[in-house]
mmCIF file of C-alpha atoms in Angstrom:
data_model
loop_
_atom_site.group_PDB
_atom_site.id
_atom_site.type_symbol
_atom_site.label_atom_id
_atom_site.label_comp_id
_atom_site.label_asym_id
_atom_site.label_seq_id
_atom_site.Cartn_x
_atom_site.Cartn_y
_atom_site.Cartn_z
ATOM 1 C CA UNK Q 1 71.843 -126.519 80.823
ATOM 2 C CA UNK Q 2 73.762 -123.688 81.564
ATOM 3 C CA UNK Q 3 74.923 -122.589 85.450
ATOM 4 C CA UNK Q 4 73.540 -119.484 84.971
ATOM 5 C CA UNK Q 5 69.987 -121.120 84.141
ATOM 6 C CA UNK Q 6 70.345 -123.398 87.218
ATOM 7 C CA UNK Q 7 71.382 -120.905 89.839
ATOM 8 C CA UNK Q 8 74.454 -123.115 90.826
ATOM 9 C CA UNK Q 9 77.014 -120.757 89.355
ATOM 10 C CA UNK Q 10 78.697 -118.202 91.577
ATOM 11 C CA UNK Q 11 81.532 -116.553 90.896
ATOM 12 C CA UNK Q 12 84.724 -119.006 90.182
ATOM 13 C CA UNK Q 13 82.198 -121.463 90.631
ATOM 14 C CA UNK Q 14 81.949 -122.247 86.906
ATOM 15 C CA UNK Q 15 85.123 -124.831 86.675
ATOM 16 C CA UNK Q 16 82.846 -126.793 89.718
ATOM 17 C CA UNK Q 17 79.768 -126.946 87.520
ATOM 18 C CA UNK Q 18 81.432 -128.354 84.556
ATOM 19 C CA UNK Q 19 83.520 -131.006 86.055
ATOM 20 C CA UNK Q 20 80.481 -132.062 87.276
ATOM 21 C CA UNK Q 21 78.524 -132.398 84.223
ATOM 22 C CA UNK Q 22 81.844 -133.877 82.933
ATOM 23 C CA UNK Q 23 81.881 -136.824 85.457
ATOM 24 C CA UNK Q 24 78.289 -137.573 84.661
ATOM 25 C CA UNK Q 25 79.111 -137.900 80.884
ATOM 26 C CA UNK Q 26 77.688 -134.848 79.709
ATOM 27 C CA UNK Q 27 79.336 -133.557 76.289
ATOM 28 C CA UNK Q 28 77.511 -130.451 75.968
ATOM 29 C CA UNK Q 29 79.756 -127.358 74.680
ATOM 30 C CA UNK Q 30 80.851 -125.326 77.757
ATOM 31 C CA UNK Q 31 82.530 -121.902 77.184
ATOM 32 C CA UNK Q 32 83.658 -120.041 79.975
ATOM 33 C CA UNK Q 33 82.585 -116.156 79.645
ATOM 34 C CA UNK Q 34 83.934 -114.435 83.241
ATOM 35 C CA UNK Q 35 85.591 -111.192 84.352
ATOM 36 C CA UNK Q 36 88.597 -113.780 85.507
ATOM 37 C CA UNK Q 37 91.296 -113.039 83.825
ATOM 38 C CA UNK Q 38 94.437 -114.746 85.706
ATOM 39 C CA UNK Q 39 96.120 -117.108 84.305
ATOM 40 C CA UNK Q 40 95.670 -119.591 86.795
ATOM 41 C CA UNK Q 41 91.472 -118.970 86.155
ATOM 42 C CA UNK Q 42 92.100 -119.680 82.835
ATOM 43 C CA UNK Q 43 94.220 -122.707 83.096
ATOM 44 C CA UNK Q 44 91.230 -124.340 86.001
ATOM 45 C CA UNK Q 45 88.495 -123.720 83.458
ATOM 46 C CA UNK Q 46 90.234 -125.032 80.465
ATOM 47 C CA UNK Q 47 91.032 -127.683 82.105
ATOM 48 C CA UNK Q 48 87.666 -128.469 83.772
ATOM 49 C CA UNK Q 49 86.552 -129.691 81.088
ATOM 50 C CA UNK Q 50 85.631 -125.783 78.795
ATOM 51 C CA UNK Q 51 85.944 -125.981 75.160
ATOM 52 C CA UNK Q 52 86.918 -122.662 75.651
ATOM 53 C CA UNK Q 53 87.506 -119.467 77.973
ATOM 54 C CA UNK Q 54 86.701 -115.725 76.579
ATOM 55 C CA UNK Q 55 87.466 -112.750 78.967
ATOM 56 C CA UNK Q 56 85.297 -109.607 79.351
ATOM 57 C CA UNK Q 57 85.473 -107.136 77.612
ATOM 58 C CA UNK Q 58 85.124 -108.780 74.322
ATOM 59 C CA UNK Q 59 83.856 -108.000 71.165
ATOM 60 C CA UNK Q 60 80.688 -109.595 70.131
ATOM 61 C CA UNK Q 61 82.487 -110.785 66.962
ATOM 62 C CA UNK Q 62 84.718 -112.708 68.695
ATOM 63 C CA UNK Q 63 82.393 -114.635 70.821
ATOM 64 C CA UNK Q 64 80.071 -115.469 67.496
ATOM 65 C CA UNK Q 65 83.559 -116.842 66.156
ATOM 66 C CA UNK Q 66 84.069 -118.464 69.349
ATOM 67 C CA UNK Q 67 80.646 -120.538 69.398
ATOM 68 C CA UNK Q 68 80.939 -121.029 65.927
ATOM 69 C CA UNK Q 69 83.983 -122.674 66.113
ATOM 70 C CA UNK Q 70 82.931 -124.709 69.494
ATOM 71 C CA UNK Q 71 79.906 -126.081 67.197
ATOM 72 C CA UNK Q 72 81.954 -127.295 64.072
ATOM 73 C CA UNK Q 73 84.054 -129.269 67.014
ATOM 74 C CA UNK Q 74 81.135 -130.126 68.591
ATOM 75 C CA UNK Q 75 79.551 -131.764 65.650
ATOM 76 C CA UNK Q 76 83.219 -133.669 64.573
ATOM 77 C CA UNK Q 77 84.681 -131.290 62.178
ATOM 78 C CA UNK Q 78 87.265 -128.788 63.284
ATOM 79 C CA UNK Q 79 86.946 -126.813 60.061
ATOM 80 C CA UNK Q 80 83.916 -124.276 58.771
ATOM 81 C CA UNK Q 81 83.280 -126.671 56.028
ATOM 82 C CA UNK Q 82 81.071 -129.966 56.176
ATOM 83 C CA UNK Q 83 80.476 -132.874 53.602
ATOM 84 C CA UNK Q 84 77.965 -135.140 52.963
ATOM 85 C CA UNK Q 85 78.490 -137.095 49.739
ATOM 86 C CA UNK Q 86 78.182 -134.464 47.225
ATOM 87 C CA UNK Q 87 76.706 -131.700 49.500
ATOM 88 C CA UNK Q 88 79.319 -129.286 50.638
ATOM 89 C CA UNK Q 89 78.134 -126.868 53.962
ATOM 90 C CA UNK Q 90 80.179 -124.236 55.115
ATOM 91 C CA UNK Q 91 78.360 -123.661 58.250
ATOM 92 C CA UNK Q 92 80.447 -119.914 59.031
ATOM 93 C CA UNK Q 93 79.225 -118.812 55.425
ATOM 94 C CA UNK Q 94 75.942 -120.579 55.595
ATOM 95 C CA UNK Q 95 76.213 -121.687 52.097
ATOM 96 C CA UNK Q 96 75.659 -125.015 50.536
ATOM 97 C CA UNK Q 97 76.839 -126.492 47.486
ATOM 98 C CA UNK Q 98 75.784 -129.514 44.972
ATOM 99 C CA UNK Q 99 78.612 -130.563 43.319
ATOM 100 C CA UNK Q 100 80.214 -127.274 43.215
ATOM 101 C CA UNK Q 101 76.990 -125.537 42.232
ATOM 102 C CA UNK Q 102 75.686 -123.075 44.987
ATOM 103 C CA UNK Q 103 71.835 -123.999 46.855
ATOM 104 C CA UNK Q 104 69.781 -121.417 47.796
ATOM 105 C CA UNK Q 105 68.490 -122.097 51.009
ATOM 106 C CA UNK Q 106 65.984 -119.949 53.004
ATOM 107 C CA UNK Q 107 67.079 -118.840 56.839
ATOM 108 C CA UNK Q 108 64.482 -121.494 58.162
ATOM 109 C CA UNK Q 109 65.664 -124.292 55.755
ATOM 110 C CA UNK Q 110 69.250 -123.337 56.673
ATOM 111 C CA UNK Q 111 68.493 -123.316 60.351
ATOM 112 C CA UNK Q 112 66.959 -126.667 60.032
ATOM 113 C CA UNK Q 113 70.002 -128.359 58.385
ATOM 114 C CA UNK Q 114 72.455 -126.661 60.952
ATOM 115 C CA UNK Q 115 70.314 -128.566 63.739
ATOM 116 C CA UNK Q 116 70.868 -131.792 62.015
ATOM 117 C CA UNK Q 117 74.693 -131.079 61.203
ATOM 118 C CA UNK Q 118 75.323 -129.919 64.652
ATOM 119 C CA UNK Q 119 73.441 -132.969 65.461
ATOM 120 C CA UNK Q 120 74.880 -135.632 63.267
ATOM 121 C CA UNK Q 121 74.475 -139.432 63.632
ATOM 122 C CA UNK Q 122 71.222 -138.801 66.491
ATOM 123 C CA UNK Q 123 67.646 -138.676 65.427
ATOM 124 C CA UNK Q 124 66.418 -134.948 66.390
ATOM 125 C CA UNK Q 125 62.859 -135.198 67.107
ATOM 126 C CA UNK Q 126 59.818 -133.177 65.023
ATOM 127 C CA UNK Q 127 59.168 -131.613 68.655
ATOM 128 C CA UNK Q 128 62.954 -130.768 69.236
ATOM 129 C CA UNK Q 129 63.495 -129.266 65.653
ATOM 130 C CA UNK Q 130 59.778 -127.146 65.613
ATOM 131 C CA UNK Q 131 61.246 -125.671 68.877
ATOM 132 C CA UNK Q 132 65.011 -124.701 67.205
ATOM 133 C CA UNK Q 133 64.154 -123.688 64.379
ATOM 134 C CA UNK Q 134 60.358 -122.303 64.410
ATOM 135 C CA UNK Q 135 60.167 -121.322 67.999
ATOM 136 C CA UNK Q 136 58.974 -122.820 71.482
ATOM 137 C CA UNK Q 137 55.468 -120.962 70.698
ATOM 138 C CA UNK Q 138 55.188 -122.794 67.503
ATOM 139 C CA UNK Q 139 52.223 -124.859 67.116
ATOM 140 C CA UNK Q 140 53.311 -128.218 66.998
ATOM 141 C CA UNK Q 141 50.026 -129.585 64.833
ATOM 142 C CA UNK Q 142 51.596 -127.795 61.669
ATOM 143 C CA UNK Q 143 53.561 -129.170 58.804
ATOM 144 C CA UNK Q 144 55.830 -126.308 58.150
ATOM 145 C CA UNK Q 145 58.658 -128.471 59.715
ATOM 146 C CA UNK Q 146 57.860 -131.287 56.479
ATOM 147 C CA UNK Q 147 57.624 -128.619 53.940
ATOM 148 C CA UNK Q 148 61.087 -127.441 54.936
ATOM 149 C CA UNK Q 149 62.518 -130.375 54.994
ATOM 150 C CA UNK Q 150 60.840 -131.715 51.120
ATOM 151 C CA UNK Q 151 61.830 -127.841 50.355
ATOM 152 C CA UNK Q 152 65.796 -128.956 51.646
ATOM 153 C CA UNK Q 153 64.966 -132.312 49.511
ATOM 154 C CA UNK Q 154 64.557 -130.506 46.316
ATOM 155 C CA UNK Q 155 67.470 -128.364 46.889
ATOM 156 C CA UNK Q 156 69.820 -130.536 48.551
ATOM 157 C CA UNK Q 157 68.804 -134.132 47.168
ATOM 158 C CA UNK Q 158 66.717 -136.576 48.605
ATOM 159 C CA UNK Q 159 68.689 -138.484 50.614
ATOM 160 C CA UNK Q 160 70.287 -135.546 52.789
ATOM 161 C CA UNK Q 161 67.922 -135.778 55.304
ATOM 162 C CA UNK Q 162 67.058 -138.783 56.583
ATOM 163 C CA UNK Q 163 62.867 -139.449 58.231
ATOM 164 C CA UNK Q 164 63.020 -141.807 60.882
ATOM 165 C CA UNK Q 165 59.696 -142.703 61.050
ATOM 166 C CA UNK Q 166 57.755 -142.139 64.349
ATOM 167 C CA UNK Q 167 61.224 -140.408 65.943
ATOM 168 C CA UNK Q 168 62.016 -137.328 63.893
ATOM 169 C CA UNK Q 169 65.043 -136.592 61.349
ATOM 170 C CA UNK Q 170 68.369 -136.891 60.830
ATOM 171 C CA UNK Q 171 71.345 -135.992 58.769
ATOM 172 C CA UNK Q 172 72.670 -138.782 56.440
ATOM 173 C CA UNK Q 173 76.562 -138.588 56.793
#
């Protein structure tokens, strides 16, 4: 959960917030985004335990880059490319290839692999992946989550996408 969200970050207070979720095991990507620009500010956020530290002004490409690159890292792979037998993903380019041949995947079907890639090796729940990739409003009775997924199936091949049965999904690696 991010400081700002909690109400516990104050200016130069950020550094305190993530050794603290640090200490208690916490692995969640942390990027610093301040007006602090001294060295020394960068040096005690970096090494509070921030992936990384970005300094306003900045351009919105940049921080997109940023994230993007704090993700692939994140999910075990320092490069933009991910892959998974004979599935290629590059996750910048949001393309996907079957042994060399390009998949055409919808923005929802794409969204719903990136979850599972960003989430690789855990079980992401029905609940958890209706919420990232349809929306918190979504109505959780509905099956557009399983057509996605069969629709990722077809594209992908079956055994992509793993159903753990009464828990949710998960990426095969």
């Amino acid at each position: 959960m991010p400081c700002w969200s909690t109400g516990s970050c104050q200016t130069g207070r950020a550094p305190d917030w993530i050794e603290g979720i640090r200490r208690r095991g916490d692995a969640t990507p942390a990027l610093i985004l301040t007006a602090r620009d001294l060295l020394r500010d960068r040096i005690r956020g970096l090494d509070s335990g921030a992936d990384d530290y970005l300094v306003k002004p900045f351009d919105p490409e940049e921080l997109t880059a940023r994230i993007r690159a704090i993700r692939r890292r994140a999910s075990g792979s320092a490069g933009p490319t991910l892959r998974f037998g004979e599935v290629e993903l590059d996750l910048s380019g949001k393309r996907a290839l079957v042994r060399g041949v390009r998949a055409e995947l919808t923005a929802r079907e794409w969204s719903v692999v990136e979850a599972l890639v960003l989430r690789a090796g855990r079980v992401v729940s029905k609940r958890d992946l209706d919420a990232l990739v349809l929306g918190p409003e979504n109505d959780v009775s509905s099956n557009a989550l399983e057509v996605h997924v069969s629709s990722i199936r077809r594209k992908l091949g079956r055994d992509v996408i793993d159903t753990v049965r009464g828990l949710g999904y998960r990426i095969v690696a």
